[in-house]
XYZ file of C-alpha atoms in Angstrom:
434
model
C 90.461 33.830 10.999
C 92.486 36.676 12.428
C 92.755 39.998 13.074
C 94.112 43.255 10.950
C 96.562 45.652 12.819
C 94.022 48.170 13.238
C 91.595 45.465 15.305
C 94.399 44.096 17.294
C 94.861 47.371 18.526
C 91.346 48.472 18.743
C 90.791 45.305 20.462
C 93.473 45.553 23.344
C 92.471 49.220 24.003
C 89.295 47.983 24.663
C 90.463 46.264 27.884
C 91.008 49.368 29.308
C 87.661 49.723 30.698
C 88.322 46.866 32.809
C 90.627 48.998 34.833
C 94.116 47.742 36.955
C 92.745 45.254 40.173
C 96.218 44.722 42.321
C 97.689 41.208 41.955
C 99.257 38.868 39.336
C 96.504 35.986 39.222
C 95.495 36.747 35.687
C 98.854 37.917 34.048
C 99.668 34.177 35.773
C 96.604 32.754 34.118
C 97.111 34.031 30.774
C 100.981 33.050 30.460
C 99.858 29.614 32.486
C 97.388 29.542 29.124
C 99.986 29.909 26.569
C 102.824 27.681 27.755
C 105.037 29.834 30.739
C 107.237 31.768 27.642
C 108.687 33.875 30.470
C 110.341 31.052 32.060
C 111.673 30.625 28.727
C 113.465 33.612 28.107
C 116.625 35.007 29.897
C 115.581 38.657 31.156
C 116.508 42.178 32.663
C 113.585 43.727 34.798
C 114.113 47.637 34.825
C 112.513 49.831 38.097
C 112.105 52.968 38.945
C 110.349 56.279 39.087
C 112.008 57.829 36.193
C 114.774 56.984 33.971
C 113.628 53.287 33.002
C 113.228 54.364 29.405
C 116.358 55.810 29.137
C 118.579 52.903 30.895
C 116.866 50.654 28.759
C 117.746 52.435 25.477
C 121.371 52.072 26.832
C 121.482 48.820 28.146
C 120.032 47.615 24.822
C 122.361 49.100 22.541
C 125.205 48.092 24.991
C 124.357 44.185 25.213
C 123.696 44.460 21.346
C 127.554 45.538 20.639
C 127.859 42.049 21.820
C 126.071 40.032 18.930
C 123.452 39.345 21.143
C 119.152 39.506 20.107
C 118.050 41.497 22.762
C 114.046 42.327 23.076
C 112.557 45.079 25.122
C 109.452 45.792 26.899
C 108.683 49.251 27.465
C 105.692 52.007 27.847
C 104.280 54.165 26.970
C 104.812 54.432 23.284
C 105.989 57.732 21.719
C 105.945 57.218 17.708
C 103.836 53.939 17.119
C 102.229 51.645 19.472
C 104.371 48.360 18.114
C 107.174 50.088 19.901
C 106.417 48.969 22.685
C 107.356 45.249 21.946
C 110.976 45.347 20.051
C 113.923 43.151 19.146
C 117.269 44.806 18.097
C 115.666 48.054 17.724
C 112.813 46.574 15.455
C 108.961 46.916 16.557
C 107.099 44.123 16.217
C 105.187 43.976 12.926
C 101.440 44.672 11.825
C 101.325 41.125 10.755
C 103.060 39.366 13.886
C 101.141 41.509 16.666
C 97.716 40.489 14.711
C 98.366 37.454 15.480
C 99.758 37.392 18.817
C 97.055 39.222 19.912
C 94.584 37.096 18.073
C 95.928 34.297 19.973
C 96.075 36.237 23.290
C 92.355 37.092 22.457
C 91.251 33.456 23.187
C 93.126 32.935 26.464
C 91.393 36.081 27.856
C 88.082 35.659 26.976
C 88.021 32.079 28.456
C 89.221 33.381 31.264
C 86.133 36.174 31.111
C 84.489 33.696 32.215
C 85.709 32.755 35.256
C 84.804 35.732 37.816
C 88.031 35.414 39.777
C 90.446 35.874 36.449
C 88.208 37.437 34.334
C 88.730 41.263 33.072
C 92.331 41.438 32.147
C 93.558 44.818 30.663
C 95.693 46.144 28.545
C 99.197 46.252 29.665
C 98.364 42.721 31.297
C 97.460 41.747 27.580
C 100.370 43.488 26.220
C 103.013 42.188 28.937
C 101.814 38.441 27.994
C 102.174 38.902 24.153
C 105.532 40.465 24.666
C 106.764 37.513 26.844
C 105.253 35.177 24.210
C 106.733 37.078 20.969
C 110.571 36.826 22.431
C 110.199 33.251 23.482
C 109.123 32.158 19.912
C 111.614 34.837 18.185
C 114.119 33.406 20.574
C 115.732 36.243 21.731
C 119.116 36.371 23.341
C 117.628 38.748 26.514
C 114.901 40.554 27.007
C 114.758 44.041 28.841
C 111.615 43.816 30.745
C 110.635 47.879 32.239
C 108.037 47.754 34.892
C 105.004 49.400 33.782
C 103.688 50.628 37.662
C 105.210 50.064 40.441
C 107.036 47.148 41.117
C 105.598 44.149 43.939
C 102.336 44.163 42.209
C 103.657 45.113 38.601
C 102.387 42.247 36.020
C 105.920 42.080 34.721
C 106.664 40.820 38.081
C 105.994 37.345 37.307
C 109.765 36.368 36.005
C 112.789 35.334 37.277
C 115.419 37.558 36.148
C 119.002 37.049 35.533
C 119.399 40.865 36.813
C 117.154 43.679 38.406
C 117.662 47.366 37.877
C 116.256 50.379 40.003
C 116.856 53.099 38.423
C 115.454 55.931 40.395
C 112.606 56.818 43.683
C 110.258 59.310 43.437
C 107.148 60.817 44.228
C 104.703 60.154 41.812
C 101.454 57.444 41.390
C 100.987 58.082 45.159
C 97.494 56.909 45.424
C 98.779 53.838 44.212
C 102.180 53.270 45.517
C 102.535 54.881 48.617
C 102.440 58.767 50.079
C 105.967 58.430 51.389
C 109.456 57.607 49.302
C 110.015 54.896 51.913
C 106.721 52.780 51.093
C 107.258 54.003 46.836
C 110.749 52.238 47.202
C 109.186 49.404 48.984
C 106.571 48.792 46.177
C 109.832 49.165 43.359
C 111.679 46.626 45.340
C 109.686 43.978 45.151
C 110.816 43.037 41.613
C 114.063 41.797 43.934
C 114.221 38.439 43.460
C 116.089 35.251 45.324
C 119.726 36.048 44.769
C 119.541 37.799 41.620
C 121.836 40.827 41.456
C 120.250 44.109 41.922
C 121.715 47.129 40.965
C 120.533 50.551 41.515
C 120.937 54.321 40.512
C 121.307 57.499 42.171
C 118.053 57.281 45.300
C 117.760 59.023 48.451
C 119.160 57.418 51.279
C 115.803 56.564 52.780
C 114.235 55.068 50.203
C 117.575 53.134 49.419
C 117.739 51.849 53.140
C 114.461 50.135 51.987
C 115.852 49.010 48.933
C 119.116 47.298 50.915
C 116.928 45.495 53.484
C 114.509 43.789 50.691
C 117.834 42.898 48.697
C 119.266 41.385 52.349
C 115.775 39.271 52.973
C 116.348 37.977 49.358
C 120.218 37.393 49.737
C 120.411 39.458 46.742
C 123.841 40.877 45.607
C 123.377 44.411 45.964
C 125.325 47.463 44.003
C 124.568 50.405 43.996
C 125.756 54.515 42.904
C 128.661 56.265 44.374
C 129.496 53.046 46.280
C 130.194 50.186 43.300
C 130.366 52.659 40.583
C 130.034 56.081 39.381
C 130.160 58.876 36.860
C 131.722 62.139 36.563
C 130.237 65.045 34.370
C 132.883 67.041 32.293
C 130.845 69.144 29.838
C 127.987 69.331 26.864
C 129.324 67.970 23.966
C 129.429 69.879 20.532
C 127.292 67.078 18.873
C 124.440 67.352 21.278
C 124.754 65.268 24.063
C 127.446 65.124 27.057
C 130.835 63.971 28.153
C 131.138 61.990 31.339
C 134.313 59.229 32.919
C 132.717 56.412 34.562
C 134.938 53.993 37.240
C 134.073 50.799 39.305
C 136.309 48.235 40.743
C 137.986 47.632 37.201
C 139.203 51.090 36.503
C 137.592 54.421 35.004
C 136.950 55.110 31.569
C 137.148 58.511 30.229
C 135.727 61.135 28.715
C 132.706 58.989 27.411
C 130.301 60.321 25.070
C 126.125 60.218 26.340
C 124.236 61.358 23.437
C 120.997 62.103 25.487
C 121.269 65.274 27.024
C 120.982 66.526 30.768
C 123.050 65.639 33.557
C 120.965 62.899 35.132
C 121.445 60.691 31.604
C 125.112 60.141 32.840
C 123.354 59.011 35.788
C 121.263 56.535 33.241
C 124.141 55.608 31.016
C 126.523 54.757 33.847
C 124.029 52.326 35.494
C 123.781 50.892 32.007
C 127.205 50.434 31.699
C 127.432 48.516 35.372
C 124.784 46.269 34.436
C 125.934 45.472 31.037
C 128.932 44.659 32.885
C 127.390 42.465 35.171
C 125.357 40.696 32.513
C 128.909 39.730 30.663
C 130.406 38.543 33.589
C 127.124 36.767 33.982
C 127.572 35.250 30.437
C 131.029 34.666 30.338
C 131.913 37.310 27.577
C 134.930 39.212 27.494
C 134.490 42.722 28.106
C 135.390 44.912 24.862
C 135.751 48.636 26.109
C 134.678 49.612 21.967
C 131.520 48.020 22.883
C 130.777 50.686 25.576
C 131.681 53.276 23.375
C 129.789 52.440 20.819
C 126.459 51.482 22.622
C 126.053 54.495 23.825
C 126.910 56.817 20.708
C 124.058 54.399 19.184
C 121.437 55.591 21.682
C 118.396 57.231 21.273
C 115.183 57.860 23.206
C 112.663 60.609 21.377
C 111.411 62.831 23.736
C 114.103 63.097 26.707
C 115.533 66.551 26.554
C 115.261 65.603 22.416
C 116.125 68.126 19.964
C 114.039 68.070 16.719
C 114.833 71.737 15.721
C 117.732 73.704 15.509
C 116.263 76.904 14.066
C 114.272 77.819 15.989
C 115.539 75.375 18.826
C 113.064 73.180 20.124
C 113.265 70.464 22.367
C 110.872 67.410 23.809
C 111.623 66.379 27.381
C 108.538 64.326 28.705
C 109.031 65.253 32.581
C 105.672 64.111 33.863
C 106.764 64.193 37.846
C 108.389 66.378 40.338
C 111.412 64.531 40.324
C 111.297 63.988 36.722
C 111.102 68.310 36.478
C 113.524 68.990 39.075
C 116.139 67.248 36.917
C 114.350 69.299 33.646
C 114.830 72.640 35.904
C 118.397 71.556 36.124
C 119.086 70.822 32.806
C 117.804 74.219 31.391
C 121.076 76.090 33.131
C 122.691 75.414 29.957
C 120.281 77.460 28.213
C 120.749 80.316 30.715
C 121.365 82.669 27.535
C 117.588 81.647 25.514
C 114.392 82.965 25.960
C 112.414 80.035 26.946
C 108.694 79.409 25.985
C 107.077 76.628 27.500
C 104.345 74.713 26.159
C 102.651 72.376 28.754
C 100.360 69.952 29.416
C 99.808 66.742 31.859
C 97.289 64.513 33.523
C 95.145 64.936 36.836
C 96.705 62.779 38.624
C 99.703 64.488 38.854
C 100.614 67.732 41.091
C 100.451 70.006 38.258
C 100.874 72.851 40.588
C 104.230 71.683 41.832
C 105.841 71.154 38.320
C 104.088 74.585 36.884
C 105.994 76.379 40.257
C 109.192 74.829 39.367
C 109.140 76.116 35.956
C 107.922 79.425 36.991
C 111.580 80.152 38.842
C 113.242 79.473 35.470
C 114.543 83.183 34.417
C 113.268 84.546 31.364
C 110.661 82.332 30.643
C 107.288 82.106 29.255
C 104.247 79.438 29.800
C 101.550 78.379 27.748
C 99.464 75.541 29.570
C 96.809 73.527 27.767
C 94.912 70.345 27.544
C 95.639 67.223 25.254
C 93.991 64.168 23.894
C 93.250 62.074 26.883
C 90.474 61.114 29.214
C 92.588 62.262 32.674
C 93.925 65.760 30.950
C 93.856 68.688 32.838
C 91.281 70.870 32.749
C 91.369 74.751 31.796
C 90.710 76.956 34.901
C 91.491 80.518 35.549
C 93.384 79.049 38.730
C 96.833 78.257 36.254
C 96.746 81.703 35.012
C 96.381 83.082 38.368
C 99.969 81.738 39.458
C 101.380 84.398 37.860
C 99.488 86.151 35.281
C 102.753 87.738 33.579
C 104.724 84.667 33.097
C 101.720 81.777 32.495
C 98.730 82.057 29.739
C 96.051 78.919 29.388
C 94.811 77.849 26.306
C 91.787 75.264 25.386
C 93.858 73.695 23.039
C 97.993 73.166 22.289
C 97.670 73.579 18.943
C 96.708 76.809 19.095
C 98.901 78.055 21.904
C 101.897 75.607 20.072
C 101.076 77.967 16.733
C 101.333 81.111 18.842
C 104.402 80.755 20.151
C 105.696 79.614 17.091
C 104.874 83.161 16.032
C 106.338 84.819 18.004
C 109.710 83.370 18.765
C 112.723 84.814 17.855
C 115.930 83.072 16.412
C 117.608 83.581 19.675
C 114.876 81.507 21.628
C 113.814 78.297 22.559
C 110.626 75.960 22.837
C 110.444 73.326 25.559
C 107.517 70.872 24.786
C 107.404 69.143 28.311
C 104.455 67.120 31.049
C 103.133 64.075 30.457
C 104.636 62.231 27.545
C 101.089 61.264 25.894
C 101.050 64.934 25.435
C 104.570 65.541 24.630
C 103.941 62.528 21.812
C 101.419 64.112 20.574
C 102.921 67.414 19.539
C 106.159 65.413 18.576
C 103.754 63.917 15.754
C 102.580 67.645 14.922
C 106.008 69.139 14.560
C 108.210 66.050 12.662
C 105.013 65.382 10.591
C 105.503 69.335 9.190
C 108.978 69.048 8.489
């Protein structure tokens, strides 16, 4: 007996009810349950308060230039839940995550039983069948991203042969910490016993916490504008941008980033360090084509993603502050559109903040709504009353995404941005009309 894809799925959304309870005892349990595949498995574990998904496209297509099977871990999903558990760019299929989680399915429930391990959820679920699905496919590497956090993160139960920290931010504060010091304490404790960390471009506060984990764990430490760094030249015509990038060895220039914005050289030149580290880990010789071409390969649907030309319309899922600073920043090179704005995100975030950031953008118009999920905003006269001539609310996106499809012009621009369970969502809407 097994399961079909549809009650595999049905099945580990269930869990969520159970809610997250800090510490790794069950993810521990499970794996414990099913043979230890992570200590089976050579791995990456990817940090940070934003740019994770991004760094992981690259380092992925990067370390598969090589020859190498590389697996990755990542959430949340944007197209299709498999997604979320890949090898060489492949989601897992119907028939092999029925079964995983069929056999995942018996570990848990035992352990339902026991009150101390009993009411794993979701990701823990999902993290265990990943770990299980690239031991038996015998992957290469495996690019593990964090899903919360770090120290307490169920992914935080391997041994890596490298650690990446990609960015510190404010966001999950009730659960990580009020402060960017005690955030970058709870994303450094993936730092493990002399493995190599390497990190992107953080505030030097929370990266003075980030050196003095690294030091207590003897771990090689590397980090932006000291062991490497990028330089920004221009947009390129093909959608995307043109960067150098230099370390120790030399530069490299005029590199082509396909993902736009400014902070995805940021992303793709932390990529590039650790996919040199992991070849001088391995023993490989370094092929500067395979830099090139790992990166033109990249893509990641829904960071500053264009799906239309005519009218232009692009998905950037900036769910944070930080995340819609850099969006802010980005949108200069638009400086000659119209913008409208169609936004949504969850409670738990400072709405206000993002929505006042947007609000300086010049020549710009926002439609704010709620989406599919149990922690969207709510509708209140309060949005509209941030500035009644430049915001509008509407109960639902598809009807504020159909008016401003109305009335834009061919000279302007829709920005689909917030949390990216919403911006998925209207992704679906728009490529499903085309």
């Amino acid at each position: 007996m097994s399961f079909t894809e549809k009650e595999a799925i049905d099945w580990i959304h269930s869990r969520l009810k159970f809610g997250s309870r800090p510490g790794l005892d069950r993810i521990e349990a499970i794996l414990s349950a099913l043979g230890n595949p992570e200590k089976k498995v050579r791995m990456i574990h990817i940090a940070g308060t934003n740019g994770k998904g991004s760094t992981v496209s690259y380092l992925k297509h990067l370390l598969m230039q090589t020859g190498l099977t590389v697996g990755t871990f990542t959430s949340p999903y944007i197209e299709c839940f498999n997604e979320r558990i890949a090898i060489n760019q492949q989601m897992i299929q119907a028939e092999q995550l029925a079964d995983l989680t069929w056999r995942v399915k018996a570990v848990v429930e035992k352990l339902d039983e026991d009150s101390h391990l009993s009411g794993a959820t979701e990701f823990e679920i999902l993290t265990a069948m990943g770990f299980l699905y690239f031991y038996e496919q015998q992957v290469d590497v495996a690019i593990i991203e964090v899903g919360l956090g770090g120290l307490l993160d169920c992914t935080n139960v391997i041994t890596p042969d490298l650690v990446g920290i990609t960015t510190i931010g404010l966001d999950h504060q009730d659960i990580l910490g009020e402060t960017l010091e005690e955030i970058a304490f709870q994303k450094a404790g993936i730092i493990k016993d002399k493995v190599p960390v390497v990190c992107g471009n953080i505030e030097t506060a929370a990266m003075s916490v980030i050196e003095q984990v690294a030091k207590e764990k003897q771990a090689p430490m590397f980090s932006y504008q000291k062991d490497y760094s990028v330089n920004y030249l221009r947009p390129d015509a093909k959608w995307g941008e043109r960067f150098n990038y230099a370390d120790a060895d030399g530069e490299m220039k005029n590199l082509f980033a396909p993902l736009l914005g400014h902070h995805q050289i940021e992303n793709a030149g932390m990529a590039i360090f650790l996919f040199k580290k992991y070849c001088e880990l391995l023993g490989l010789p370094l092929q500067e084509k395979w830099i090139m071409q790992g990166l033109k390969a990249t893509f990641w649907p829904a960071r500053m993603e264009r799906i239309s030309q005519q009218p232009l319309i692009i998905l950037d899922g900036a769910h944070n502050d930080h995340a819609m600073a850099r969006l802010v920043e980005n949108l200069d090179e638009f400086k000659d559109f119209k913008k409208y704005v169609l936004f949504s995100a969850l409670q738990t975030k400072d709405v206000d903040g993002m929505l006042s950031m947007l609000l300086e953008v010049p020549h710009t118009k926002i439609v704010v709504s709620s989406f599919e999920h149990p922690k969207s905003i709510q509708m209140t006269e309060h949005f509209e009353q941030m500035a009644p001539d430049k915001l509008s609310v509407v109960s639902l996106w598809q009807f504020g995404l159909a008016e401003i499809l109305e009335n834009m012009q061919e000279e302007d621009m829709l920005l689909v941005t917030g949390s990216l369970y919403f911006v998925s969502q209207v992704r679906e809407l728009l490529l499903g009309q085309e």
